mmCIF file of C-alpha atoms in Angstrom:
data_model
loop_
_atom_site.group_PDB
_atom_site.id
_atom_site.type_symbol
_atom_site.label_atom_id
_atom_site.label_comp_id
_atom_site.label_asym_id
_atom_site.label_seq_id
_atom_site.Cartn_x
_atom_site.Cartn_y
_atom_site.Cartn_z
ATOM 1 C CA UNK C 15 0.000 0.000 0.000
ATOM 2 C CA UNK C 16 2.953 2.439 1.021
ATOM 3 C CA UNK C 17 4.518 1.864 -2.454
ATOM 4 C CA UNK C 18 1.065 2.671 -4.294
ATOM 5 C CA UNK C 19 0.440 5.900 -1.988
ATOM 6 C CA UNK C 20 4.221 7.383 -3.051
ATOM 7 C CA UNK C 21 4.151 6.348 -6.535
ATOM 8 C CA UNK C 22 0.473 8.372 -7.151
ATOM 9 C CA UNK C 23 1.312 11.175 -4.460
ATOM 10 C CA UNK C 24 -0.653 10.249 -1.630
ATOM 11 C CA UNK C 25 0.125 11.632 1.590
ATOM 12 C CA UNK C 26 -0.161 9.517 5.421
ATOM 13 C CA UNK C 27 -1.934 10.132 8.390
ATOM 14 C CA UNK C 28 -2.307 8.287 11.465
ATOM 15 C CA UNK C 29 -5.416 8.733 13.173
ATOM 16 C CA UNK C 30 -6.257 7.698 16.498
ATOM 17 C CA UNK C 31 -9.868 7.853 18.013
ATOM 18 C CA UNK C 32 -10.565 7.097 21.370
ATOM 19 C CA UNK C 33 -14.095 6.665 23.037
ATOM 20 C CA UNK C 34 -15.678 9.184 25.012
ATOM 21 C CA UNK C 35 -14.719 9.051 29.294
ATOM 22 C CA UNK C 36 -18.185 6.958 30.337
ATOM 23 C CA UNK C 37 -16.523 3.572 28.423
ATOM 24 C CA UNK C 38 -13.270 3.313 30.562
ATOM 25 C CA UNK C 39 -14.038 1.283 33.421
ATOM 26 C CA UNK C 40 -11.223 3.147 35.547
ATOM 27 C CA UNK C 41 -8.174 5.393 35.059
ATOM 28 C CA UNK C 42 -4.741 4.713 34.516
ATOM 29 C CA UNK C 43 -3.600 4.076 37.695
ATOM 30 C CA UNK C 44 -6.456 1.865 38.196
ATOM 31 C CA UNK C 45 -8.820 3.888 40.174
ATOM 32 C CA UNK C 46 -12.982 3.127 39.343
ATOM 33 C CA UNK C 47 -14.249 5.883 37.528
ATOM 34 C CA UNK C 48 -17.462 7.236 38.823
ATOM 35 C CA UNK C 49 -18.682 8.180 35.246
ATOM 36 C CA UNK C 50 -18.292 4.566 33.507
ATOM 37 C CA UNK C 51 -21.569 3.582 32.298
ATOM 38 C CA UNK C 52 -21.277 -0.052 32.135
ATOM 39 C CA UNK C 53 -20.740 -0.747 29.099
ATOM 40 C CA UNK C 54 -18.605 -3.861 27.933
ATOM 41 C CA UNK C 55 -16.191 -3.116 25.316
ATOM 42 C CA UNK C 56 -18.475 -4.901 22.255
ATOM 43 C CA UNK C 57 -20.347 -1.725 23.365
ATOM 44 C CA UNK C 58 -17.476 0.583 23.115
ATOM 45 C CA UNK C 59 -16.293 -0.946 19.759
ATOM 46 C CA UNK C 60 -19.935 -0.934 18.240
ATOM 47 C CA UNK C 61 -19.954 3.279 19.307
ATOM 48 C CA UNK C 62 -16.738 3.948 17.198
ATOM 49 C CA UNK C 63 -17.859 1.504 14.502
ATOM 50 C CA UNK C 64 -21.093 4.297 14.638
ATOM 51 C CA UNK C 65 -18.650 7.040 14.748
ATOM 52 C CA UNK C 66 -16.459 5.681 11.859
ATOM 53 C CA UNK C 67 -19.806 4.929 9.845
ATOM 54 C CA UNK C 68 -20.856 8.713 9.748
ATOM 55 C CA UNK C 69 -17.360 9.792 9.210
ATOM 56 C CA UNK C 70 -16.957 7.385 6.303
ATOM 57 C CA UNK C 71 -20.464 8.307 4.634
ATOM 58 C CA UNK C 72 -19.342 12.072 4.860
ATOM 59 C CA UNK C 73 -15.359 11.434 2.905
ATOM 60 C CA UNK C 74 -17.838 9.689 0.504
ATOM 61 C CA UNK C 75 -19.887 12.670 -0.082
ATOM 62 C CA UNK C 76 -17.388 15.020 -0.305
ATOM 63 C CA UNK C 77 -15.470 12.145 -3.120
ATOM 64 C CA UNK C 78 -12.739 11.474 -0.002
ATOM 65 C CA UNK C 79 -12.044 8.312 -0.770
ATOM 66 C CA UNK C 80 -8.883 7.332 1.864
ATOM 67 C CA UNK C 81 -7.078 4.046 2.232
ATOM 68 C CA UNK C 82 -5.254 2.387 4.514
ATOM 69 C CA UNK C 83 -5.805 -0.380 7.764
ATOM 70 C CA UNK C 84 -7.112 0.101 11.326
ATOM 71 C CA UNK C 85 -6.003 -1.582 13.863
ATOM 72 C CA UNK C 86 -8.190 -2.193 17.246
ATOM 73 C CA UNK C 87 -6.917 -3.005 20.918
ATOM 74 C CA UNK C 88 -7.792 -2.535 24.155
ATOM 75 C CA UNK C 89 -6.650 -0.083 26.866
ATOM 76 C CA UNK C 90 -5.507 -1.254 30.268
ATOM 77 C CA UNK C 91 -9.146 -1.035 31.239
ATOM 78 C CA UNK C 92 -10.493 -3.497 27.987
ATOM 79 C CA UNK C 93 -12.189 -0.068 26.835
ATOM 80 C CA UNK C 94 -11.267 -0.280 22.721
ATOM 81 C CA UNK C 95 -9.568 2.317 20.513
ATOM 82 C CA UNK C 96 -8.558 2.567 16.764
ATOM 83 C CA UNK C 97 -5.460 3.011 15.269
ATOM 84 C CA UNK C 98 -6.210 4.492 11.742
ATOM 85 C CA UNK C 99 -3.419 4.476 8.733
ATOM 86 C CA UNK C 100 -4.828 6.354 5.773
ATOM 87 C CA UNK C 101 -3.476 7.419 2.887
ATOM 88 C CA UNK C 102 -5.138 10.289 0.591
ATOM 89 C CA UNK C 103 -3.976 12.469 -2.309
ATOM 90 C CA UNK C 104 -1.877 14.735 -1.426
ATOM 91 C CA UNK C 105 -3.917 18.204 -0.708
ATOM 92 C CA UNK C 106 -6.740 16.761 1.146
ATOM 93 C CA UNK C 107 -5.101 16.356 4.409
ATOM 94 C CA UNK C 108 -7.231 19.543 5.896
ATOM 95 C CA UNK C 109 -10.748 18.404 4.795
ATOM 96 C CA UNK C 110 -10.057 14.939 6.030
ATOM 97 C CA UNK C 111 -8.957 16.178 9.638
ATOM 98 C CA UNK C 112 -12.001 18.445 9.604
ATOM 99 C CA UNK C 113 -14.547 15.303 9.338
ATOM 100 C CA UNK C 114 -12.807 13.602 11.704
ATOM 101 C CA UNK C 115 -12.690 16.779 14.265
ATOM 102 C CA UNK C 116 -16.303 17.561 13.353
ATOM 103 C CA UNK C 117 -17.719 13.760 14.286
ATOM 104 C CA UNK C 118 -15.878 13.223 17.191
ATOM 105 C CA UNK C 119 -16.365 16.826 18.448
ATOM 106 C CA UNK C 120 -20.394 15.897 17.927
ATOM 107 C CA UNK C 121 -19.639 12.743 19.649
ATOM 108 C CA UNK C 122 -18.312 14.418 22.266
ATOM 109 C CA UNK C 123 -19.468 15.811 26.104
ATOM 110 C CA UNK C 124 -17.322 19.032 25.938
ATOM 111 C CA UNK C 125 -15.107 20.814 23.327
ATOM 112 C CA UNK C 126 -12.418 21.195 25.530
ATOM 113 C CA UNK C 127 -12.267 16.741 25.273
ATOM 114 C CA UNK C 128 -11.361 16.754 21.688
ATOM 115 C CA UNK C 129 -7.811 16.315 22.489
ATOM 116 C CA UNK C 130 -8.528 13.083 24.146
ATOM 117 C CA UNK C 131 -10.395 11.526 21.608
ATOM 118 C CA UNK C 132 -8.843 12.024 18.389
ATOM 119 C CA UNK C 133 -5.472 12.411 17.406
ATOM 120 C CA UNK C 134 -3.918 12.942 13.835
ATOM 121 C CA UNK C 135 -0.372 13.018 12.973
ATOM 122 C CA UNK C 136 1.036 13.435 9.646
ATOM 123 C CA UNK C 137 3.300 10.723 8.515
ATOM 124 C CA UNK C 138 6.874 12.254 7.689
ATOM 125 C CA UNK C 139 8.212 9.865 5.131
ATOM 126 C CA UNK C 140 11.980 11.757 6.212
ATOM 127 C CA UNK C 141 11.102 10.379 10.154
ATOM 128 C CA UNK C 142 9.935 6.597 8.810
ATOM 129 C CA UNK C 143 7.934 4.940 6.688
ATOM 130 C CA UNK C 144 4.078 4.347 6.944
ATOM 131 C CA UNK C 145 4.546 1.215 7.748
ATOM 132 C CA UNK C 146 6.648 1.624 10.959
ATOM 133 C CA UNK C 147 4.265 4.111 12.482
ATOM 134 C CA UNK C 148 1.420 1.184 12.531
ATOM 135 C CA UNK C 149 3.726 -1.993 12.635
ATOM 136 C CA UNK C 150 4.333 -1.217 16.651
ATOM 137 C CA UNK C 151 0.899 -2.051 16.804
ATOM 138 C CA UNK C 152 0.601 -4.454 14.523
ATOM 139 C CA UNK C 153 3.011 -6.588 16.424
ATOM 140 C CA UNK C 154 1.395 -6.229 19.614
ATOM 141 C CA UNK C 155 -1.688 -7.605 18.260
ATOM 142 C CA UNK C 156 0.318 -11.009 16.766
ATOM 143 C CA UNK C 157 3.377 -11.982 18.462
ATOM 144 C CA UNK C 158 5.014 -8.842 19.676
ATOM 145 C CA UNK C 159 7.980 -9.542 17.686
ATOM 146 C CA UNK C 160 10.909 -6.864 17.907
ATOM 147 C CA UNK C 161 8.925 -5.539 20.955
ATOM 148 C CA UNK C 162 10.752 -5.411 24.470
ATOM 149 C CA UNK C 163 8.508 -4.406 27.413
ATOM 150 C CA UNK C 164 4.856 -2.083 27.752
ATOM 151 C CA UNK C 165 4.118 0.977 29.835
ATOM 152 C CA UNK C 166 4.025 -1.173 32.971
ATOM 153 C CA UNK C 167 7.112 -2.665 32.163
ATOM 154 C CA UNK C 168 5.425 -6.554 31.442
ATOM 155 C CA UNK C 169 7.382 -8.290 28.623
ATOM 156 C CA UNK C 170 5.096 -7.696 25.357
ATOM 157 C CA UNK C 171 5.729 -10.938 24.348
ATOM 158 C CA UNK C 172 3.199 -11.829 26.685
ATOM 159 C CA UNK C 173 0.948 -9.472 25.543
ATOM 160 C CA UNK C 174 -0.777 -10.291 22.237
ATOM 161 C CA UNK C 175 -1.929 -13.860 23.667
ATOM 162 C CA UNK C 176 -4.547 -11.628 26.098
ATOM 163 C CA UNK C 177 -5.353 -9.269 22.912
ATOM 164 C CA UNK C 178 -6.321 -12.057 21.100
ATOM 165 C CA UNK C 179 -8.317 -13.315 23.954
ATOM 166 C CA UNK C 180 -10.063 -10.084 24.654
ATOM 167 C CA UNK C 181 -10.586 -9.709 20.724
ATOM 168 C CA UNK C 182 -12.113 -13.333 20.909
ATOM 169 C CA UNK C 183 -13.815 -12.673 23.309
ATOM 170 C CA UNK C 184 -15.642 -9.407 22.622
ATOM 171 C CA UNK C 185 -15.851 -10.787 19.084
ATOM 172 C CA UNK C 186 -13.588 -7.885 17.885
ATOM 173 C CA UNK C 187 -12.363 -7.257 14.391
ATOM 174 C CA UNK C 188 -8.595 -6.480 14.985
ATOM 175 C CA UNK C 189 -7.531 -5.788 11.529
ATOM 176 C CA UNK C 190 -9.429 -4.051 8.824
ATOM 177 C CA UNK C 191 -8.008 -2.722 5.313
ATOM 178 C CA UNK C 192 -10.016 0.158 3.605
ATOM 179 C CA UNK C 193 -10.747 0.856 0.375
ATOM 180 C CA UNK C 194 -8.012 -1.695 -1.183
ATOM 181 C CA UNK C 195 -8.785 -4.401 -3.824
ATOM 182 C CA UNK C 196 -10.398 -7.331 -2.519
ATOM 183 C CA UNK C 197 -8.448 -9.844 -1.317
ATOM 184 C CA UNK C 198 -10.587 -12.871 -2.416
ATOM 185 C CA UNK C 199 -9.505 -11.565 -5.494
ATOM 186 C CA UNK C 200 -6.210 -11.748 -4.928
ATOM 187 C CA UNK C 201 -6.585 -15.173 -2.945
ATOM 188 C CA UNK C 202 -8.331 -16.611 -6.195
ATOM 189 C CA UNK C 203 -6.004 -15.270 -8.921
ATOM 190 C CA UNK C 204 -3.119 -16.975 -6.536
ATOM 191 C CA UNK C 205 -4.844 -20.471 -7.131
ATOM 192 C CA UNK C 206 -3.590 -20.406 -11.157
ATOM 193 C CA UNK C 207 0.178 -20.889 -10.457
ATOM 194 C CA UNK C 208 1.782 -19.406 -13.312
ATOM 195 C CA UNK C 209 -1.891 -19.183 -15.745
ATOM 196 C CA UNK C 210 -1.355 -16.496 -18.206
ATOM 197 C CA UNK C 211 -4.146 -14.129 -18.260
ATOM 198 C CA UNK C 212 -4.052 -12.697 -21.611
ATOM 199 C CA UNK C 213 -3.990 -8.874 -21.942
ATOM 200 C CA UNK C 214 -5.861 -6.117 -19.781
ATOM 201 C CA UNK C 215 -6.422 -5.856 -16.569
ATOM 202 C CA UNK C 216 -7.033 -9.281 -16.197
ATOM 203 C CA UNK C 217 -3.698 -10.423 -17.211
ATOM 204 C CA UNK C 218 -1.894 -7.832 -15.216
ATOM 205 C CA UNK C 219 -3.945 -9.231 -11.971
ATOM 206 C CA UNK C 220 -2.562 -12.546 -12.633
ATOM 207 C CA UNK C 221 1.490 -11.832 -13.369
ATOM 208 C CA UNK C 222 1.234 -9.523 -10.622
ATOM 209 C CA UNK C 223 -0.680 -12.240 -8.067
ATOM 210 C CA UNK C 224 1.901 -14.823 -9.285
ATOM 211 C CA UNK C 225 4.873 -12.875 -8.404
ATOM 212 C CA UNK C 226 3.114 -11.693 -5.068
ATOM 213 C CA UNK C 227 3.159 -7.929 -6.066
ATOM 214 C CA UNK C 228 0.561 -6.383 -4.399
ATOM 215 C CA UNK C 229 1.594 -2.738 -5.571
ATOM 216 C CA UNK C 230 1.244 -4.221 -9.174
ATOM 217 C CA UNK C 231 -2.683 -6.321 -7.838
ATOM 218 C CA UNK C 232 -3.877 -2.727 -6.818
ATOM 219 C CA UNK C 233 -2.702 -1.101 -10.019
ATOM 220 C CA UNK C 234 -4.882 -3.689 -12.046
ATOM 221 C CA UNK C 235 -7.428 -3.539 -9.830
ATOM 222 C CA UNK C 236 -7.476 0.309 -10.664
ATOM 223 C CA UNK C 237 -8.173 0.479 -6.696
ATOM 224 C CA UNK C 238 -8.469 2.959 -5.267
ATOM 225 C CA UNK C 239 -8.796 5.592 -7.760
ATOM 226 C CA UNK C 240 -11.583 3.984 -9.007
ATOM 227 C CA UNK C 241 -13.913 3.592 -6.041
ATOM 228 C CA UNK C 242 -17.169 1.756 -5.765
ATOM 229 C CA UNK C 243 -17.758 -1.216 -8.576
ATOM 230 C CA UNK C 244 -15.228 0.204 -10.544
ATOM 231 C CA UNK C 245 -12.981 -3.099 -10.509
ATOM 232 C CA UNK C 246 -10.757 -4.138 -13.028
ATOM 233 C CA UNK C 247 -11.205 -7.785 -11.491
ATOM 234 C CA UNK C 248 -13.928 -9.098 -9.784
ATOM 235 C CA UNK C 249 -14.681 -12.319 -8.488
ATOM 236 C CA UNK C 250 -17.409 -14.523 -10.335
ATOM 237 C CA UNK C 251 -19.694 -16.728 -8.886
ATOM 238 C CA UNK C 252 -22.015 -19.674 -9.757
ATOM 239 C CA UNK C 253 -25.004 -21.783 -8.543
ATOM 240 C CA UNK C 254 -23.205 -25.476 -9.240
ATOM 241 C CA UNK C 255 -24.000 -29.090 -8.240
ATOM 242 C CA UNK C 256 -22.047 -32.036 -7.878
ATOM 243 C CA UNK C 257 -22.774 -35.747 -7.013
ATOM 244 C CA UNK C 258 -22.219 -37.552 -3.770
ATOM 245 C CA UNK C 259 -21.186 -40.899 -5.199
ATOM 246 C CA UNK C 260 -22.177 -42.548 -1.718
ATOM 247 C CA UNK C 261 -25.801 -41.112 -1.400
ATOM 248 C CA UNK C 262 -26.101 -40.047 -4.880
ATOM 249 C CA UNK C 263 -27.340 -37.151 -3.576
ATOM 250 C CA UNK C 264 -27.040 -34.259 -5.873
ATOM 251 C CA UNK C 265 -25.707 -31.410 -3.424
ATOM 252 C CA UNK C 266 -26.173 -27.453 -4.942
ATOM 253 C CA UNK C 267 -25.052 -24.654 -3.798
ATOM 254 C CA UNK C 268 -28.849 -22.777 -5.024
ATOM 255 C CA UNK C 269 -30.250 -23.675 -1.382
ATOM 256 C CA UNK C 270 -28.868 -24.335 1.891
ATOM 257 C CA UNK C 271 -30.319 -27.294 4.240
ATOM 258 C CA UNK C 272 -33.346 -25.465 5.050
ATOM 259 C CA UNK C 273 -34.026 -25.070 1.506
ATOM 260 C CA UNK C 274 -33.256 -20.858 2.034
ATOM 261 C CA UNK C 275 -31.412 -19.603 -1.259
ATOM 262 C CA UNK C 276 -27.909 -18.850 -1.625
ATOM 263 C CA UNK C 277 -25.999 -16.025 -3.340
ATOM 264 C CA UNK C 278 -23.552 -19.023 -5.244
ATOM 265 C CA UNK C 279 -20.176 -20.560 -4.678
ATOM 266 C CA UNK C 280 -16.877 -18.896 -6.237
ATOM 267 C CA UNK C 281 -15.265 -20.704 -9.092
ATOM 268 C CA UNK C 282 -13.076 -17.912 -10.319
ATOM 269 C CA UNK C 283 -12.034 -14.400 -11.422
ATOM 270 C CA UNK C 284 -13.776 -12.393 -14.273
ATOM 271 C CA UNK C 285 -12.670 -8.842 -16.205
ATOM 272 C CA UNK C 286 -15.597 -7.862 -18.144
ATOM 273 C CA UNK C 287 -16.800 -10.828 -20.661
ATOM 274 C CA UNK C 288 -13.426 -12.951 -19.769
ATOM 275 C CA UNK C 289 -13.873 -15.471 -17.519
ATOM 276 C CA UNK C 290 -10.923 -17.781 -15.292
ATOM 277 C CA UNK C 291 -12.185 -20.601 -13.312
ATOM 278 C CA UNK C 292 -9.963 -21.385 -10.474
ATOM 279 C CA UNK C 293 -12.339 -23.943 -8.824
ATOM 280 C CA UNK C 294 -13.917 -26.721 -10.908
ATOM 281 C CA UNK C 295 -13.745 -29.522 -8.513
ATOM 282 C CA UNK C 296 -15.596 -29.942 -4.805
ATOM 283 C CA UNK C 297 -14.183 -31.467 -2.303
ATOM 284 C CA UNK C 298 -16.771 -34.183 -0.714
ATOM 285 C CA UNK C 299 -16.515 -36.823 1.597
ATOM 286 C CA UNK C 300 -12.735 -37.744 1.223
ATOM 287 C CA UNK C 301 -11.896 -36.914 -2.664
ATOM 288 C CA UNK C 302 -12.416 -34.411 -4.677
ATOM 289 C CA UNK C 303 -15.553 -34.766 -7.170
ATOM 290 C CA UNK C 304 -16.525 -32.583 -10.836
ATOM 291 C CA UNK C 305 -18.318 -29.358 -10.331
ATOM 292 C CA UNK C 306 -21.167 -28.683 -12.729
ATOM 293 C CA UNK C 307 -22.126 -25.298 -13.278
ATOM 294 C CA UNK C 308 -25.645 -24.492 -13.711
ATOM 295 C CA UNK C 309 -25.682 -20.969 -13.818
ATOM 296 C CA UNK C 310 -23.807 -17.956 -12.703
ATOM 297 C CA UNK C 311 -25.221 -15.662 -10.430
ATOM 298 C CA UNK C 312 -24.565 -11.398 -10.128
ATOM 299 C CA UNK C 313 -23.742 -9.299 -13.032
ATOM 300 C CA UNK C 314 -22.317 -11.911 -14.609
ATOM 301 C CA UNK C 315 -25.429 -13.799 -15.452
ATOM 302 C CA UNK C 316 -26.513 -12.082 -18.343
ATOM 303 C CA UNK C 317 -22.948 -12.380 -20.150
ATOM 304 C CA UNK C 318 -22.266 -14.664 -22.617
ATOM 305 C CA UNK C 319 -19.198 -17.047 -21.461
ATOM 306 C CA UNK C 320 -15.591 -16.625 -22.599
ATOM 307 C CA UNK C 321 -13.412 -18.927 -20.812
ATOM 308 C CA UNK C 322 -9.831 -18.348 -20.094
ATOM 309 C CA UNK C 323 -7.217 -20.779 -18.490
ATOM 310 C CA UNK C 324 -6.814 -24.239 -17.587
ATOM 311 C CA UNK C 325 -10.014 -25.903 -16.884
ATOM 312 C CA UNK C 326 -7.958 -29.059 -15.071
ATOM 313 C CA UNK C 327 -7.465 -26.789 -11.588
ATOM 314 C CA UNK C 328 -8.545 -27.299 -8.428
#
């Protein structure tokens, strides 16, 4: 992401947003405070998903369109905060800061608590690069790698086994990339091994997704210049059936158990009217078994099929 934001001029900032005093269970020298409201911190993570929401839906009306990856963990009371890394073109630094100042300062009790709940740095590429000012906590969030002790002076190599825990436990996204390329896109194109895609943006997907150049997967993926259904390469899906040669049951992936209907299985990548399967086999029972495909489902239904690639993977 770092090399795509310097190659098109994009400029860094590292937000952090913090929730408003009534969601910390106590201070930080571990005194109760009287203001907590009870919440747990799926509460406190579900108010600055809110916040986020309405700050989002505002860069998208004024065609802000900011990428990067937010990071969650917990204070030393479990109360959640965000660690923001966004990259925009370079000149709409101000008008992002002023959404973010205007939401939170809505969100907040008292002007005067801004300070506490949001703040933006700009990332100095001549100080370090993007990626060191989030991989800190990054690490502490995995394995805490390169990481020697935290403010209380605990080993953090002990530390991202409670994260996790907490995260678990709260059911708490940790890690969330924004406005990038899809990665089941990329995950699928990484199934061909070496397939040549042709020309376009198709082919360029593949070579790059075979050499495991993301800078190169975002630049055919026109993402994110290009924002909303603007891809270059999308997934494509099907409604398919297959055979279980014990029952000879004919499973399909139309309805579900209950007989509710389905939106369709992926079988591969599409650009436009060219098509790559990457799945055309099911696993079931203890071998793999031929996928029929009845019918694809999306945007893609009402194209006439041009098939590209080696119909033999799995």
């Amino acid at each position: 992401m770092e090399e795509y934001a310097q190659a098109h001029g994009y400029s860094g900032l590292f937000v952090t947003l913090t929730l408003p005093s009534e969601y910390h269970a106590s201070y930080k020298k571990g005194h109760r405070n009287p203001r907590f409201n009870g919440s747990t911190p799926k509460d406190g993570n579900d108010h600055l998903m809110k916040l986020w929401a309405q700050i989002r839906a505002k860069l998208h009306r004024d065609n802000l369109r900011p990428f990067g990856l937010r990071v969650v963990e917990p204070h030393h009371d479990g109360c959640p905060h965000w660690h923001l890394m966004l990259f925009t073109p370079t000149g709409t630094e101000t008008a992002i800061k002023h959404v973010f100042e205007h939401y939170t300062l809505k969100d907040s009790a008292r002007a005067d608590l801004l300070k506490h709940r949001l703040k933006i740095v700009d990332i100095d590429p001549a100080r370090g690069s993007a990626a060191g000012y989030v991989a800190k906590y990054v690490s502490k969030n995995i394995d805490g790698a390169h990481l020697n002790t935290d403010q209380t002076g605990q080993p953090l190599k002990d530390t991202p086994t409670r994260i996790r825990a907490w995260a678990s436990t709260w059911r708490i996204r940790q890690f969330q990339f924004m406005g990038t390329p899809p990665v089941g896109v990329w995950r699928e194109l990484r199934r061909l091994m070496g397939a040549s895609g042709g020309g376009g943006a198709l082919g360029t997907a593949v070579e790059a997704a075979d050499r495991g150049d993301w800078f190169g997967f975002m630049e055919a993926m026109q993402k994110p210049q290009v924002g909303g259904d603007g891809l270059g390469v999308e997934l494509m899906k099907a409604h398919t059936e297959t055979v279980n040669r014990y029952t000879g049951e004919i499973v399909t992936s139309q309805f579900n158990r209950y007989g509710e209907p389905l939106d369709g299985k992926v079988i591969g990548v599409c650009s436009g009217l060219f098509r790559m399967p990457t799945r055309v086999r099911h696993w079931l029972g203890t071998q793999f078994e031929p996928l029929k495909v009845i019918g694809l489902v999306g945007r893609q239904a009402d194209n006439p099929v041009s098939f590209r690639g080696n119909l033999g993977l799995v």
